[in-house]
Amino acid sequence: MLTFSPIIPPPPMDELVNFVAQRKRLFVLTGAGCSTESGIPDYRDAEGEWKHKRPLQYQDFIRSKNVRKRYWARSLLGWQRIALAQPNPAHIALACLERAGWIDQLVTQNVDGLHQKAGNRRVLDLHGRLDTVECLDCPWQWPRETFQQRLEERNPDFKNFSAATAPDGDALLEDIDFSQFQIPPCEQCAGILKPSVTFFGEGVPPQKVKQAYAYLEDADGLLVVGSSLMVYSGYRFCRAAWEQRKPITAINLGRTRADDKFFLKIAAPCSQVLPALVTQLGI
């Protein structure tokens, strides 16, 4: 039996409980704010602006070998934070809600796999997963842990650097010469390797979008957790729910792109609100 530390619920808590209790086919959309208390930084501040430099763009990764060297060098250091991260109370509460039948489908913009670690089974990883590496020239894939070993074997000096953690398995490794960094090639065709995630500037696979829309069509409400919705790939589902006249509730610190479309918004940490919701629903 899971237990949570007691907290003082924010004022709209009763409305949130009623919102969830009245819906048995809830579509949940999660973002980076759901994983911050697991030690994974997010991208945006309370106003929805970038906290860091703009993320790596897909076209830059494809066009430049030097950009790929820089990406993989930083990722060599940043991956361990993702690999060791554990679900926080927000993830655990969402898994409880699914097991109790309140969540019909969870779509996450995160790439850390923490929802699955917490026990969620109905998860669509909209932007992919960092724990797999894929070739852009053939169907070959590699587990990230295996690829990490290859990176460290080829670049023994780099693994000893220290760097601050950045979002999505990145590390703030600056003022370093990346020219000598060695990227293992694809074992099947020697092609370009990339984490199995959607980069900024890269389109989400159409089949995933279609699948998510189908889940939303069957849902009777949308719950946004820890997302500013500034990226269209997530915002599109709020727009679709709004057009379908389905109520939308959000748990998020700070401004979002869909503030004018919410039935209810709770501006509090999701790692506090969601456990309180579980408790008040009697799960």
PDB file of C-alpha atoms in Angstrom:
ATOM      1  CA  MET A   1       0.000   0.000   0.000  1.00  0.00           C
ATOM      2  CA  LEU A   2       1.537   3.307  -1.080  1.00  0.00           C
ATOM      3  CA  THR A   3       1.503   6.202   1.346  1.00  0.00           C
ATOM      4  CA  PHE A   4       2.234   9.856   0.773  1.00  0.00           C
ATOM      5  CA  SER A   5       3.386  12.630   3.048  1.00  0.00           C
ATOM      6  CA  PRO A   6       0.420  14.785   4.114  1.00  0.00           C
ATOM      7  CA  ILE A   7       0.268  18.240   2.586  1.00  0.00           C
ATOM      8  CA  ILE A   8      -2.087  21.191   2.771  1.00  0.00           C
ATOM      9  CA  PRO A   9      -4.114  21.004  -0.460  1.00  0.00           C
ATOM     10  CA  PRO A  10      -4.282  24.185  -2.539  1.00  0.00           C
ATOM     11  CA  PRO A  11      -7.675  25.952  -2.656  1.00  0.00           C
ATOM     12  CA  PRO A  12      -9.032  24.392  -5.916  1.00  0.00           C
ATOM     13  CA  MET A  13      -8.414  20.820  -4.681  1.00  0.00           C
ATOM     14  CA  ASP A  14     -12.110  20.018  -4.307  1.00  0.00           C
ATOM     15  CA  GLU A  15     -12.720  21.060  -7.912  1.00  0.00           C
ATOM     16  CA  LEU A  16      -9.871  18.804  -9.077  1.00  0.00           C
ATOM     17  CA  VAL A  17     -11.268  15.843  -7.144  1.00  0.00           C
ATOM     18  CA  ASN A  18     -14.690  16.431  -8.699  1.00  0.00           C
ATOM     19  CA  PHE A  19     -13.186  16.817 -12.162  1.00  0.00           C
ATOM     20  CA  VAL A  20     -11.442  13.447 -11.955  1.00  0.00           C
ATOM     21  CA  ALA A  21     -14.216  11.636 -10.067  1.00  0.00           C
ATOM     22  CA  GLN A  22     -16.749  12.523 -12.739  1.00  0.00           C
ATOM     23  CA  ARG A  23     -14.654  11.080 -15.557  1.00  0.00           C
ATOM     24  CA  LYS A  24     -13.764   7.469 -16.207  1.00  0.00           C
ATOM     25  CA  ARG A  25     -11.888   7.944 -19.493  1.00  0.00           C
ATOM     26  CA  LEU A  26      -9.283  10.547 -18.641  1.00  0.00           C
ATOM     27  CA  PHE A  27      -6.545  11.497 -21.116  1.00  0.00           C
ATOM     28  CA  VAL A  28      -3.441  12.667 -19.220  1.00  0.00           C
ATOM     29  CA  LEU A  29      -0.698  14.708 -20.911  1.00  0.00           C
ATOM     30  CA  THR A  30       2.550  15.098 -18.958  1.00  0.00           C
ATOM     31  CA  GLY A  31       5.596  17.307 -19.465  1.00  0.00           C
ATOM     32  CA  ALA A  32       8.975  18.112 -17.969  1.00  0.00           C
ATOM     33  CA  GLY A  33       7.497  19.519 -14.756  1.00  0.00           C
ATOM     34  CA  CYS A  34       6.459  15.998 -13.842  1.00  0.00           C
ATOM     35  CA  SER A  35      10.108  14.879 -13.637  1.00  0.00           C
ATOM     36  CA  THR A  36      11.894  17.842 -12.059  1.00  0.00           C
ATOM     37  CA  GLU A  37      11.688  16.354  -8.563  1.00  0.00           C
ATOM     38  CA  SER A  38      13.391  13.243  -9.932  1.00  0.00           C
ATOM     39  CA  GLY A  39      16.433  15.423 -10.618  1.00  0.00           C
ATOM     40  CA  ILE A  40      15.790  16.033 -14.323  1.00  0.00           C
ATOM     41  CA  PRO A  41      15.765  19.764 -15.145  1.00  0.00           C
ATOM     42  CA  ASP A  42      13.040  21.322 -17.273  1.00  0.00           C
ATOM     43  CA  TYR A  43      13.416  23.748 -20.159  1.00  0.00           C
ATOM     44  CA  ARG A  44      11.218  26.708 -19.265  1.00  0.00           C
ATOM     45  CA  ASP A  45      10.639  29.178 -16.452  1.00  0.00           C
ATOM     46  CA  ALA A  46       7.353  30.285 -14.890  1.00  0.00           C
ATOM     47  CA  GLU A  47       6.678  32.591 -17.856  1.00  0.00           C
ATOM     48  CA  GLY A  48       7.255  29.843 -20.390  1.00  0.00           C
ATOM     49  CA  GLU A  49      10.602  31.288 -21.524  1.00  0.00           C
ATOM     50  CA  TRP A  50      13.778  29.260 -22.070  1.00  0.00           C
ATOM     51  CA  LYS A  51      15.877  28.738 -18.942  1.00  0.00           C
ATOM     52  CA  HIS A  52      18.919  27.715 -20.977  1.00  0.00           C
ATOM     53  CA  LYS A  53      20.226  28.144 -24.494  1.00  0.00           C
ATOM     54  CA  ARG A  54      17.793  26.893 -27.098  1.00  0.00           C
ATOM     55  CA  PRO A  55      18.018  23.087 -27.439  1.00  0.00           C
ATOM     56  CA  LEU A  56      19.861  21.342 -30.232  1.00  0.00           C
ATOM     57  CA  GLN A  57      17.934  21.384 -33.497  1.00  0.00           C
ATOM     58  CA  TYR A  58      17.424  18.246 -35.553  1.00  0.00           C
ATOM     59  CA  GLN A  59      18.772  19.715 -38.789  1.00  0.00           C
ATOM     60  CA  ASP A  60      21.979  20.823 -37.066  1.00  0.00           C
ATOM     61  CA  PHE A  61      22.486  17.294 -35.724  1.00  0.00           C
ATOM     62  CA  ILE A  62      21.984  15.790 -39.192  1.00  0.00           C
ATOM     63  CA  ARG A  63      24.167  18.239 -41.100  1.00  0.00           C
ATOM     64  CA  SER A  64      27.214  18.554 -38.859  1.00  0.00           C
ATOM     65  CA  LYS A  65      29.521  15.830 -37.594  1.00  0.00           C
ATOM     66  CA  ASN A  66      31.002  18.320 -35.125  1.00  0.00           C
ATOM     67  CA  VAL A  67      27.531  19.017 -33.715  1.00  0.00           C
ATOM     68  CA  ARG A  68      26.990  15.281 -33.304  1.00  0.00           C
ATOM     69  CA  LYS A  69      30.319  14.970 -31.471  1.00  0.00           C
ATOM     70  CA  ARG A  70      29.325  17.773 -29.134  1.00  0.00           C
ATOM     71  CA  TYR A  71      25.912  16.205 -28.529  1.00  0.00           C
ATOM     72  CA  TRP A  72      27.254  12.728 -27.740  1.00  0.00           C
ATOM     73  CA  ALA A  73      30.072  14.060 -25.541  1.00  0.00           C
ATOM     74  CA  ARG A  74      27.575  15.959 -23.415  1.00  0.00           C
ATOM     75  CA  SER A  75      25.190  13.014 -23.458  1.00  0.00           C
ATOM     76  CA  LEU A  76      27.944  10.681 -22.290  1.00  0.00           C
ATOM     77  CA  LEU A  77      27.978  12.660 -19.034  1.00  0.00           C
ATOM     78  CA  GLY A  78      24.264  13.419 -18.841  1.00  0.00           C
ATOM     79  CA  TRP A  79      22.925   9.919 -19.489  1.00  0.00           C
ATOM     80  CA  GLN A  80      23.720   8.564 -16.039  1.00  0.00           C
ATOM     81  CA  ARG A  81      21.381  11.078 -14.424  1.00  0.00           C
ATOM     82  CA  ILE A  82      18.553   9.705 -16.591  1.00  0.00           C
ATOM     83  CA  ALA A  83      19.541   6.088 -16.010  1.00  0.00           C
ATOM     84  CA  LEU A  84      19.624   6.492 -12.230  1.00  0.00           C
ATOM     85  CA  ALA A  85      16.550   8.729 -11.911  1.00  0.00           C
ATOM     86  CA  GLN A  86      13.664   7.307  -9.908  1.00  0.00           C
ATOM     87  CA  PRO A  87       9.947   8.126 -10.032  1.00  0.00           C
ATOM     88  CA  ASN A  88       8.831  10.884  -7.697  1.00  0.00           C
ATOM     89  CA  PRO A  89       5.439  11.169  -5.938  1.00  0.00           C
ATOM     90  CA  ALA A  90       3.827  12.632  -9.088  1.00  0.00           C
ATOM     91  CA  HIS A  91       4.748   9.563 -11.151  1.00  0.00           C
ATOM     92  CA  ILE A  92       3.679   7.188  -8.380  1.00  0.00           C
ATOM     93  CA  ALA A  93       0.347   8.953  -7.962  1.00  0.00           C
ATOM     94  CA  LEU A  94      -0.377   8.758 -11.705  1.00  0.00           C
ATOM     95  CA  ALA A  95       0.369   5.024 -11.632  1.00  0.00           C
ATOM     96  CA  CYS A  96      -2.076   4.681  -8.718  1.00  0.00           C
ATOM     97  CA  LEU A  97      -4.733   6.576 -10.661  1.00  0.00           C
ATOM     98  CA  GLU A  98      -4.293   4.294 -13.654  1.00  0.00           C
ATOM     99  CA  ARG A  99      -4.524   1.108 -11.589  1.00  0.00           C
ATOM    100  CA  ALA A 100      -7.676   2.440  -9.925  1.00  0.00           C
ATOM    101  CA  GLY A 101      -9.264   3.023 -13.326  1.00  0.00           C
ATOM    102  CA  TRP A 102      -9.217   6.827 -13.424  1.00  0.00           C
ATOM    103  CA  ILE A 103      -6.718   7.170 -16.287  1.00  0.00           C
ATOM    104  CA  ASP A 104      -7.609   5.723 -19.675  1.00  0.00           C
ATOM    105  CA  GLN A 105      -4.418   6.860 -21.428  1.00  0.00           C
ATOM    106  CA  LEU A 106      -1.283   8.773 -20.497  1.00  0.00           C
ATOM    107  CA  VAL A 107       0.654  10.592 -23.222  1.00  0.00           C
ATOM    108  CA  THR A 108       4.003  11.972 -22.128  1.00  0.00           C
ATOM    109  CA  GLN A 109       6.290  14.504 -23.752  1.00  0.00           C
ATOM    110  CA  ASN A 110       9.107  13.248 -21.509  1.00  0.00           C
ATOM    111  CA  VAL A 111      11.764  10.833 -22.733  1.00  0.00           C
ATOM    112  CA  ASP A 112      12.955   9.479 -19.371  1.00  0.00           C
ATOM    113  CA  GLY A 113      10.753   6.382 -19.000  1.00  0.00           C
ATOM    114  CA  LEU A 114       9.829   7.296 -15.413  1.00  0.00           C
ATOM    115  CA  HIS A 115       6.102   6.705 -15.893  1.00  0.00           C
ATOM    116  CA  GLN A 116       6.821   3.088 -16.793  1.00  0.00           C
ATOM    117  CA  LYS A 117       9.232   2.759 -13.855  1.00  0.00           C
ATOM    118  CA  ALA A 118       6.443   3.974 -11.570  1.00  0.00           C
ATOM    119  CA  GLY A 119       4.054   1.343 -12.904  1.00  0.00           C
ATOM    120  CA  ASN A 120       1.994   3.050 -15.614  1.00  0.00           C
ATOM    121  CA  ARG A 121       1.178   0.679 -18.473  1.00  0.00           C
ATOM    122  CA  ARG A 122      -1.027   2.797 -20.750  1.00  0.00           C
ATOM    123  CA  VAL A 123       1.759   5.146 -21.812  1.00  0.00           C
ATOM    124  CA  LEU A 124       2.439   6.678 -25.210  1.00  0.00           C
ATOM    125  CA  ASP A 125       5.959   8.143 -25.354  1.00  0.00           C
ATOM    126  CA  LEU A 126       5.130  10.961 -27.755  1.00  0.00           C
ATOM    127  CA  HIS A 127       8.744  12.099 -28.133  1.00  0.00           C
ATOM    128  CA  GLY A 128      10.378   8.687 -27.822  1.00  0.00           C
ATOM    129  CA  ARG A 129      12.782   7.316 -25.215  1.00  0.00           C
ATOM    130  CA  LEU A 130      16.401   8.081 -24.386  1.00  0.00           C
ATOM    131  CA  ASP A 131      17.119   4.482 -23.409  1.00  0.00           C
ATOM    132  CA  THR A 132      17.352   3.405 -27.064  1.00  0.00           C
ATOM    133  CA  VAL A 133      19.741   4.507 -29.831  1.00  0.00           C
ATOM    134  CA  GLU A 134      18.747   4.154 -33.477  1.00  0.00           C
ATOM    135  CA  CYS A 135      20.430   4.349 -36.863  1.00  0.00           C
ATOM    136  CA  LEU A 136      19.134   6.942 -39.305  1.00  0.00           C
ATOM    137  CA  ASP A 137      20.218   4.865 -42.301  1.00  0.00           C
ATOM    138  CA  CYS A 138      18.889   1.398 -41.429  1.00  0.00           C
ATOM    139  CA  PRO A 139      16.432  -0.223 -38.943  1.00  0.00           C
ATOM    140  CA  TRP A 140      19.169  -1.133 -36.433  1.00  0.00           C
ATOM    141  CA  GLN A 141      18.725  -0.140 -32.771  1.00  0.00           C
ATOM    142  CA  TRP A 142      20.917  -0.381 -29.678  1.00  0.00           C
ATOM    143  CA  PRO A 143      20.107  -0.244 -25.948  1.00  0.00           C
ATOM    144  CA  ARG A 144      21.524   3.006 -24.593  1.00  0.00           C
ATOM    145  CA  GLU A 145      23.397   1.227 -21.792  1.00  0.00           C
ATOM    146  CA  THR A 146      25.326  -0.801 -24.392  1.00  0.00           C
ATOM    147  CA  PHE A 147      25.988   2.311 -26.464  1.00  0.00           C
ATOM    148  CA  GLN A 148      27.113   4.149 -23.319  1.00  0.00           C
ATOM    149  CA  GLN A 149      29.780   1.498 -22.767  1.00  0.00           C
ATOM    150  CA  ARG A 150      31.017   1.961 -26.324  1.00  0.00           C
ATOM    151  CA  LEU A 151      31.143   5.734 -25.892  1.00  0.00           C
ATOM    152  CA  GLU A 152      33.160   5.424 -22.684  1.00  0.00           C
ATOM    153  CA  GLU A 153      35.548   2.877 -24.206  1.00  0.00           C
ATOM    154  CA  ARG A 154      36.304   5.170 -27.141  1.00  0.00           C
ATOM    155  CA  ASN A 155      36.480   8.349 -25.051  1.00  0.00           C
ATOM    156  CA  PRO A 156      38.024   7.457 -21.671  1.00  0.00           C
ATOM    157  CA  ASP A 157      39.095  11.037 -20.928  1.00  0.00           C
ATOM    158  CA  PHE A 158      35.630  12.513 -21.379  1.00  0.00           C
ATOM    159  CA  LYS A 159      33.903  10.349 -18.789  1.00  0.00           C
ATOM    160  CA  ASN A 160      36.023  11.972 -16.081  1.00  0.00           C
ATOM    161  CA  PHE A 161      34.776  15.500 -16.790  1.00  0.00           C
ATOM    162  CA  SER A 162      32.232  17.038 -14.435  1.00  0.00           C
ATOM    163  CA  ALA A 163      29.335  19.119 -15.723  1.00  0.00           C
ATOM    164  CA  ALA A 164      26.001  20.445 -14.517  1.00  0.00           C
ATOM    165  CA  THR A 165      22.913  18.508 -15.542  1.00  0.00           C
ATOM    166  CA  ALA A 166      20.736  19.878 -18.346  1.00  0.00           C
ATOM    167  CA  PRO A 167      17.314  18.690 -19.591  1.00  0.00           C
ATOM    168  CA  ASP A 168      16.800  15.360 -21.354  1.00  0.00           C
ATOM    169  CA  GLY A 169      20.100  13.693 -20.533  1.00  0.00           C
ATOM    170  CA  ASP A 170      22.257  16.617 -21.614  1.00  0.00           C
ATOM    171  CA  ALA A 171      25.157  18.065 -19.595  1.00  0.00           C
ATOM    172  CA  LEU A 172      26.512  21.608 -19.603  1.00  0.00           C
ATOM    173  CA  LEU A 173      29.972  20.719 -20.856  1.00  0.00           C
ATOM    174  CA  GLU A 174      31.472  23.976 -22.117  1.00  0.00           C
ATOM    175  CA  ASP A 175      34.878  25.235 -23.332  1.00  0.00           C
ATOM    176  CA  ILE A 176      35.926  21.732 -24.370  1.00  0.00           C
ATOM    177  CA  ASP A 177      37.513  20.638 -27.646  1.00  0.00           C
ATOM    178  CA  PHE A 178      35.099  18.040 -29.024  1.00  0.00           C
ATOM    179  CA  SER A 179      37.040  17.428 -32.247  1.00  0.00           C
ATOM    180  CA  GLN A 180      38.701  14.249 -30.957  1.00  0.00           C
ATOM    181  CA  PHE A 181      35.505  12.728 -29.591  1.00  0.00           C
ATOM    182  CA  GLN A 182      34.756   9.364 -31.196  1.00  0.00           C
ATOM    183  CA  ILE A 183      31.186   8.277 -31.975  1.00  0.00           C
ATOM    184  CA  PRO A 184      30.689   4.527 -32.503  1.00  0.00           C
ATOM    185  CA  PRO A 185      29.108   3.898 -35.926  1.00  0.00           C
ATOM    186  CA  CYS A 186      26.105   1.713 -36.627  1.00  0.00           C
ATOM    187  CA  GLU A 187      27.246  -1.918 -36.489  1.00  0.00           C
ATOM    188  CA  GLN A 188      25.103  -2.816 -39.485  1.00  0.00           C
ATOM    189  CA  CYS A 189      25.731  -0.019 -41.985  1.00  0.00           C
ATOM    190  CA  ALA A 190      28.125   2.513 -40.339  1.00  0.00           C
ATOM    191  CA  GLY A 191      25.340   5.092 -40.505  1.00  0.00           C
ATOM    192  CA  ILE A 192      24.533   8.041 -38.231  1.00  0.00           C
ATOM    193  CA  LEU A 193      23.308   7.144 -34.749  1.00  0.00           C
ATOM    194  CA  LYS A 194      20.776   9.206 -32.827  1.00  0.00           C
ATOM    195  CA  PRO A 195      18.857   8.706 -29.591  1.00  0.00           C
ATOM    196  CA  SER A 196      15.355   7.397 -30.275  1.00  0.00           C
ATOM    197  CA  VAL A 197      13.751  10.719 -29.390  1.00  0.00           C
ATOM    198  CA  THR A 198      12.201  13.572 -31.327  1.00  0.00           C
ATOM    199  CA  PHE A 199      14.597  16.518 -31.383  1.00  0.00           C
ATOM    200  CA  PHE A 200      13.458  20.122 -31.492  1.00  0.00           C
ATOM    201  CA  GLY A 201      12.759  20.959 -35.130  1.00  0.00           C
ATOM    202  CA  GLU A 202      11.919  17.320 -35.916  1.00  0.00           C
ATOM    203  CA  GLY A 203       8.360  16.176 -36.475  1.00  0.00           C
ATOM    204  CA  VAL A 204       6.703  13.705 -34.128  1.00  0.00           C
ATOM    205  CA  PRO A 205       6.079  10.442 -36.060  1.00  0.00           C
ATOM    206  CA  PRO A 206       2.618  10.790 -37.663  1.00  0.00           C
ATOM    207  CA  GLN A 207       1.486   7.377 -36.409  1.00  0.00           C
ATOM    208  CA  LYS A 208       2.066   8.458 -32.801  1.00  0.00           C
ATOM    209  CA  VAL A 209       0.102  11.659 -33.325  1.00  0.00           C
ATOM    210  CA  LYS A 210      -2.737   9.718 -34.942  1.00  0.00           C
ATOM    211  CA  GLN A 211      -2.774   7.246 -32.062  1.00  0.00           C
ATOM    212  CA  ALA A 212      -2.829  10.030 -29.467  1.00  0.00           C
ATOM    213  CA  TYR A 213      -5.705  11.773 -31.249  1.00  0.00           C
ATOM    214  CA  ALA A 214      -7.635   8.491 -31.217  1.00  0.00           C
ATOM    215  CA  TYR A 215      -7.123   8.190 -27.457  1.00  0.00           C
ATOM    216  CA  LEU A 216      -8.303  11.771 -27.011  1.00  0.00           C
ATOM    217  CA  GLU A 217     -11.387  11.126 -29.133  1.00  0.00           C
ATOM    218  CA  ASP A 218     -12.415   8.355 -26.729  1.00  0.00           C
ATOM    219  CA  ALA A 219     -11.659  10.392 -23.603  1.00  0.00           C
ATOM    220  CA  ASP A 220     -14.125  12.496 -21.643  1.00  0.00           C
ATOM    221  CA  GLY A 221     -11.585  14.961 -20.268  1.00  0.00           C
ATOM    222  CA  LEU A 222      -7.952  16.085 -20.501  1.00  0.00           C
ATOM    223  CA  LEU A 223      -5.601  16.504 -17.534  1.00  0.00           C
ATOM    224  CA  VAL A 224      -2.323  18.351 -18.204  1.00  0.00           C
ATOM    225  CA  VAL A 225       0.445  17.697 -15.697  1.00  0.00           C
ATOM    226  CA  GLY A 226       3.674  19.692 -15.562  1.00  0.00           C
ATOM    227  CA  SER A 227       3.729  21.157 -19.063  1.00  0.00           C
ATOM    228  CA  SER A 228       3.880  24.750 -20.292  1.00  0.00           C
ATOM    229  CA  LEU A 229       2.481  23.489 -23.633  1.00  0.00           C
ATOM    230  CA  MET A 230       4.732  25.953 -25.449  1.00  0.00           C
ATOM    231  CA  VAL A 231       5.711  23.227 -27.902  1.00  0.00           C
ATOM    232  CA  TYR A 232       2.988  22.531 -30.441  1.00  0.00           C
ATOM    233  CA  SER A 233       3.343  18.742 -30.186  1.00  0.00           C
ATOM    234  CA  GLY A 234       1.664  18.897 -26.775  1.00  0.00           C
ATOM    235  CA  TYR A 235      -0.475  21.996 -27.243  1.00  0.00           C
ATOM    236  CA  ARG A 236      -2.278  20.428 -30.213  1.00  0.00           C
ATOM    237  CA  PHE A 237      -4.137  18.067 -27.871  1.00  0.00           C
ATOM    238  CA  CYS A 238      -5.440  20.940 -25.765  1.00  0.00           C
ATOM    239  CA  ARG A 239      -6.631  22.672 -28.911  1.00  0.00           C
ATOM    240  CA  ALA A 240      -8.314  19.467 -30.100  1.00  0.00           C
ATOM    241  CA  ALA A 241      -9.988  18.882 -26.722  1.00  0.00           C
ATOM    242  CA  TRP A 242     -11.205  22.484 -26.727  1.00  0.00           C
ATOM    243  CA  GLU A 243     -12.670  22.054 -30.199  1.00  0.00           C
ATOM    244  CA  GLN A 244     -14.364  18.828 -29.057  1.00  0.00           C
ATOM    245  CA  ARG A 245     -15.795  20.677 -26.028  1.00  0.00           C
ATOM    246  CA  LYS A 246     -13.995  18.381 -23.619  1.00  0.00           C
ATOM    247  CA  PRO A 247     -13.004  19.973 -20.289  1.00  0.00           C
ATOM    248  CA  ILE A 248      -9.301  20.548 -19.676  1.00  0.00           C
ATOM    249  CA  THR A 249      -7.662  20.817 -16.276  1.00  0.00           C
ATOM    250  CA  ALA A 250      -3.998  21.618 -15.663  1.00  0.00           C
ATOM    251  CA  ILE A 251      -1.594  21.179 -12.762  1.00  0.00           C
ATOM    252  CA  ASN A 252       1.388  23.362 -13.582  1.00  0.00           C
ATOM    253  CA  LEU A 253       3.595  26.005 -12.031  1.00  0.00           C
ATOM    254  CA  GLY A 254       3.594  29.073 -14.237  1.00  0.00           C
ATOM    255  CA  ARG A 255       2.023  30.205 -17.474  1.00  0.00           C
ATOM    256  CA  THR A 256       0.997  27.815 -20.222  1.00  0.00           C
ATOM    257  CA  ARG A 257       0.059  28.288 -23.843  1.00  0.00           C
ATOM    258  CA  ALA A 258      -3.469  27.026 -23.149  1.00  0.00           C
ATOM    259  CA  ASP A 259      -4.369  29.069 -20.058  1.00  0.00           C
ATOM    260  CA  ASP A 260      -7.429  30.463 -21.829  1.00  0.00           C
ATOM    261  CA  LYS A 261      -8.799  26.973 -22.480  1.00  0.00           C
ATOM    262  CA  PHE A 262      -8.723  25.464 -18.999  1.00  0.00           C
ATOM    263  CA  PHE A 263     -11.787  24.481 -17.016  1.00  0.00           C
ATOM    264  CA  LEU A 264      -9.501  24.510 -13.958  1.00  0.00           C
ATOM    265  CA  LYS A 265      -5.839  25.239 -13.299  1.00  0.00           C
ATOM    266  CA  ILE A 266      -3.885  24.495 -10.131  1.00  0.00           C
ATOM    267  CA  ALA A 267      -0.614  26.428  -9.918  1.00  0.00           C
ATOM    268  CA  ALA A 268       1.187  24.118  -7.501  1.00  0.00           C
ATOM    269  CA  PRO A 269       3.815  21.342  -7.744  1.00  0.00           C
ATOM    270  CA  CYS A 270       2.331  18.227  -9.302  1.00  0.00           C
ATOM    271  CA  SER A 271       4.355  16.120  -6.843  1.00  0.00           C
ATOM    272  CA  GLN A 272       2.175  17.598  -4.090  1.00  0.00           C
ATOM    273  CA  VAL A 273      -1.162  17.904  -5.843  1.00  0.00           C
ATOM    274  CA  LEU A 274      -1.354  14.420  -7.354  1.00  0.00           C
ATOM    275  CA  PRO A 275      -0.680  12.504  -4.118  1.00  0.00           C
ATOM    276  CA  ALA A 276      -3.319  14.663  -2.410  1.00  0.00           C
ATOM    277  CA  LEU A 277      -5.726  13.791  -5.232  1.00  0.00           C
ATOM    278  CA  VAL A 278      -5.050  10.063  -4.732  1.00  0.00           C
ATOM    279  CA  THR A 279      -5.707  10.401  -1.034  1.00  0.00           C
ATOM    280  CA  GLN A 280      -8.945  12.349  -1.465  1.00  0.00           C
ATOM    281  CA  LEU A 281     -10.234   9.866  -4.024  1.00  0.00           C
ATOM    282  CA  GLY A 282      -9.684   7.148  -1.434  1.00  0.00           C
ATOM    283  CA  ILE A 283      -7.313   5.096  -3.579  1.00  0.00           C
TER     284      ILE A 283
END
